mmCIF file of C-alpha atoms in Angstrom:
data_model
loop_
_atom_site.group_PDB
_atom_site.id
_atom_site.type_symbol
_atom_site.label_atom_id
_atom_site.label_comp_id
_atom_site.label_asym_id
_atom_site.label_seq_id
_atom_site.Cartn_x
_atom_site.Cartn_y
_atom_site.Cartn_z
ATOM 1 C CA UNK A 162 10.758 -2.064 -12.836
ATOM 2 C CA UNK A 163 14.305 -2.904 -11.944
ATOM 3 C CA UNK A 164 15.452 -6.515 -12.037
ATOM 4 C CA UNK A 165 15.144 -7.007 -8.470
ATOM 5 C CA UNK A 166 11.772 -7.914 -7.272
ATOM 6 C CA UNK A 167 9.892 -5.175 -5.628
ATOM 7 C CA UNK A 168 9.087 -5.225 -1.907
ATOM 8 C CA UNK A 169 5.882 -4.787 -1.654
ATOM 9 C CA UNK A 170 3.155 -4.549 1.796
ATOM 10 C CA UNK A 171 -0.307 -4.847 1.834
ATOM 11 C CA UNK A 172 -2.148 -3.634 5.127
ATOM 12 C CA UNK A 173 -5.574 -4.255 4.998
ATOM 13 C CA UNK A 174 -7.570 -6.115 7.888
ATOM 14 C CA UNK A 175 -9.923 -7.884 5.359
ATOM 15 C CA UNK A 176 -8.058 -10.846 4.780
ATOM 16 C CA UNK A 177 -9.185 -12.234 1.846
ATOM 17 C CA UNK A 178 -8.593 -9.245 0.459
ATOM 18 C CA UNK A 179 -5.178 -8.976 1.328
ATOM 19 C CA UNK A 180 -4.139 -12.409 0.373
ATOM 20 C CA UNK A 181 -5.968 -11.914 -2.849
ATOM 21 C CA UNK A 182 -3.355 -9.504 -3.277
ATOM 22 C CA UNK A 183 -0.636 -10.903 -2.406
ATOM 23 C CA UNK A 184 -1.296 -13.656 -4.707
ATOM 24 C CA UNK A 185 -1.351 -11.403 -7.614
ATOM 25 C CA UNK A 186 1.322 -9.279 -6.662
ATOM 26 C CA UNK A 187 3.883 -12.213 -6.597
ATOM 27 C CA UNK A 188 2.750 -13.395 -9.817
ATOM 28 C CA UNK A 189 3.313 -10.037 -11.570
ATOM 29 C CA UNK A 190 7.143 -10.873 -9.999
ATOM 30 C CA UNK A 191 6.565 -9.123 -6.973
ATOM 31 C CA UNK A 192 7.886 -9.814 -3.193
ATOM 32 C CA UNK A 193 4.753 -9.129 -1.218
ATOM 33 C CA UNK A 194 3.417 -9.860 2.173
ATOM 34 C CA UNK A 195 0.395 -8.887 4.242
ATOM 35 C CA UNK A 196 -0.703 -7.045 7.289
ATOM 36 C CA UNK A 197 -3.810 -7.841 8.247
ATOM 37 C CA UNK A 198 -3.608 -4.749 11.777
ATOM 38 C CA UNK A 199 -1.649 -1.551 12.167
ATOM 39 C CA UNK A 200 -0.208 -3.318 14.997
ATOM 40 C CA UNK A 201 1.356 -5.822 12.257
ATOM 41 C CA UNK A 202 1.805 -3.653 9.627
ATOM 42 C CA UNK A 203 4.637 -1.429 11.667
ATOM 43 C CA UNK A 204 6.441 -4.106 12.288
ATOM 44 C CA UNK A 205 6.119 -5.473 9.250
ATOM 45 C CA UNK A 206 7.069 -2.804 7.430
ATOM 46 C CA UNK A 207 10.519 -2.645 9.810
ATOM 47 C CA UNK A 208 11.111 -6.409 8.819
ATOM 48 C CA UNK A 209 11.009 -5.804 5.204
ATOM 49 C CA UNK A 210 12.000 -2.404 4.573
ATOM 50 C CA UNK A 211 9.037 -1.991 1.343
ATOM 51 C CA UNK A 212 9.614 -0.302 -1.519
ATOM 52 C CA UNK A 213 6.070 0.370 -1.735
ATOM 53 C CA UNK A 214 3.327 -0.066 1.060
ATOM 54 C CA UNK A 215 -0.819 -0.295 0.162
ATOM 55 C CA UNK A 216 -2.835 0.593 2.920
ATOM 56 C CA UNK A 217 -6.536 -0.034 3.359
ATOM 57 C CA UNK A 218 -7.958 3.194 5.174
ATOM 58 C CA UNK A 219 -10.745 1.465 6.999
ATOM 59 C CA UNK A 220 -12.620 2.401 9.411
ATOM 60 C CA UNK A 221 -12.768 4.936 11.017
ATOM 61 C CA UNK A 222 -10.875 6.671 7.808
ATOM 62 C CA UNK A 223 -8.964 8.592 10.360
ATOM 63 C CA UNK A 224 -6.787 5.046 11.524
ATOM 64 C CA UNK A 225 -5.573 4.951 7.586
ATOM 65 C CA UNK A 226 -3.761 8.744 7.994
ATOM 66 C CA UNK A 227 -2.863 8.075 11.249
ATOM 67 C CA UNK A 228 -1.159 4.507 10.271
ATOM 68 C CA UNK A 229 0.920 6.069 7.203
ATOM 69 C CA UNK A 230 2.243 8.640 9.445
ATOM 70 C CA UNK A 231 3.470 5.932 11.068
ATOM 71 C CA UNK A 232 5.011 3.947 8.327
ATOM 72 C CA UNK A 233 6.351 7.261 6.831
ATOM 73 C CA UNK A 234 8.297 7.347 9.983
ATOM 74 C CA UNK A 235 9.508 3.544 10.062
ATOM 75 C CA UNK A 236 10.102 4.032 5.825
ATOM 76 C CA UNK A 237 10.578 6.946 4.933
ATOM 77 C CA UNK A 238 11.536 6.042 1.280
ATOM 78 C CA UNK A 239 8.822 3.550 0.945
ATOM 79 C CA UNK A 240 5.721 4.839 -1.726
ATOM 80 C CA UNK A 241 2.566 4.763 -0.071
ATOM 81 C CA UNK A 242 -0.603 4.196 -1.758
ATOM 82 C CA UNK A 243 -4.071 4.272 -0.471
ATOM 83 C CA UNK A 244 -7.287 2.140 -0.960
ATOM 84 C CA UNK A 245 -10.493 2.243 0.413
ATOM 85 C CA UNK A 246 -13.784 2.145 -0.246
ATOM 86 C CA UNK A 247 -14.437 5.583 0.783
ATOM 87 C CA UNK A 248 -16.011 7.714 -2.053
ATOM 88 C CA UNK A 249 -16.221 10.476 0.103
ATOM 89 C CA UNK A 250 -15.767 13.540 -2.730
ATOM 90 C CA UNK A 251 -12.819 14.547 -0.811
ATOM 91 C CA UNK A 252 -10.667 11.730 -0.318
ATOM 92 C CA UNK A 253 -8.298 11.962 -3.091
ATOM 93 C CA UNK A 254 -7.208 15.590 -1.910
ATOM 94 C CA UNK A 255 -6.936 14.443 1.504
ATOM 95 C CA UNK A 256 -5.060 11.305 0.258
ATOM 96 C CA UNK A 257 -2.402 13.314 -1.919
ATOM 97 C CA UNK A 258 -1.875 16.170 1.189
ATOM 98 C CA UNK A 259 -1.713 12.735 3.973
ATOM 99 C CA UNK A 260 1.472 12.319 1.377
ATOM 100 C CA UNK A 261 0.500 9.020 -0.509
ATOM 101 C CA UNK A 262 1.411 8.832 -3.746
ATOM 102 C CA UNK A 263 -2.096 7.746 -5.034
ATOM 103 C CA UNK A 264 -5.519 6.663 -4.416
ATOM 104 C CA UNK A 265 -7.355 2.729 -5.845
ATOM 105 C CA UNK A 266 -10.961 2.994 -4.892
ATOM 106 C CA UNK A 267 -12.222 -0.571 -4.031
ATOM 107 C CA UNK A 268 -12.674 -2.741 -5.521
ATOM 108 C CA UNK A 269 -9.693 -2.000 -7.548
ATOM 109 C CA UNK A 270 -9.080 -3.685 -10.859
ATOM 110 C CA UNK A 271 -6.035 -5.740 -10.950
ATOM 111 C CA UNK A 272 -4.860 -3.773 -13.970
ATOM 112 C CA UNK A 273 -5.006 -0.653 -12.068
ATOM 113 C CA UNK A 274 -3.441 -2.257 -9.421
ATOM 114 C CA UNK A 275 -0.325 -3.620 -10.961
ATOM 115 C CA UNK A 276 -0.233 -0.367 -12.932
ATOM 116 C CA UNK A 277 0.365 1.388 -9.719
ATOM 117 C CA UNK A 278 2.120 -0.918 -8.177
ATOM 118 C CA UNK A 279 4.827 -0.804 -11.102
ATOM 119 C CA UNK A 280 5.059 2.645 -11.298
ATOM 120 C CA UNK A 281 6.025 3.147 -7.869
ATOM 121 C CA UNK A 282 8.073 0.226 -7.761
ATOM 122 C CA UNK A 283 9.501 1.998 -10.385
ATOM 123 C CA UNK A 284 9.803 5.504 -9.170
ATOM 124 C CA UNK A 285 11.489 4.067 -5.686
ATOM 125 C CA UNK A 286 14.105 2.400 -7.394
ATOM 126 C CA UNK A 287 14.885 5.245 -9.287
ATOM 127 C CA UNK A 288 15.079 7.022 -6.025
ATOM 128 C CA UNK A 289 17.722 4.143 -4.178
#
């Protein structure tokens, strides 16, 4: 990771969940802040330009695709990764060809987690 923090969004309408998040994403060093509705989350995402955004899928599963398109479009450089709780048997294929970058089924260790995180945080800067 560079030695500027990361920016760093978490969409995801359970909010414990998101603030849980938050809280360990700014102690790994991390600038992070939540969305807890896709409403939020796009302008959000404007506001702090994120190097990489996490996005719950929810439910309907549909809303999470539908959402990134939108933050592609807002972001373009941002890295999006997905989670959910979704174990349908195809939603990492339809994960990697909605372009995210990859995939934490819930509940998601924190050491996958800030494994991810840090490689994409990673991989954007290397792309600025």
């Amino acid at each position: 990771m560079s030695k500027e923090p990361c920016k760093v969004l978490v969409v995801d309408e359970d909010r414990d969940n998101a603030d849980t998040t938050i809280m360990l994403l700014q102690m790994w060093g991390h600038e992070a802040e939540a969305a807890y509705s896709p409403e939020n989350a796009v302008s959000a995402a404007i506001t702090l330009d994120p190097d990489v955004i996490l996005v719950d899928l929810g439910r309907p599963i549909s809303n999470g695709f539908h959402l990134a398109d939108e933050l592609r479009a807002r972001c373009p450089t941002a890295k999006l990764v997905a989670i959910t709780a979704f174990t349908a048997a195809d939603i990492v294929p339809r994960t990697r060809d909605a372009g995210f970058e990859k995939v934490l089924l819930k509940p998601a260790p924190a050491r996958a987690l800030k494994e991810t995180v840090d490689t994409q945080c990673a991989a954007a800067s290397i792309e600025e």
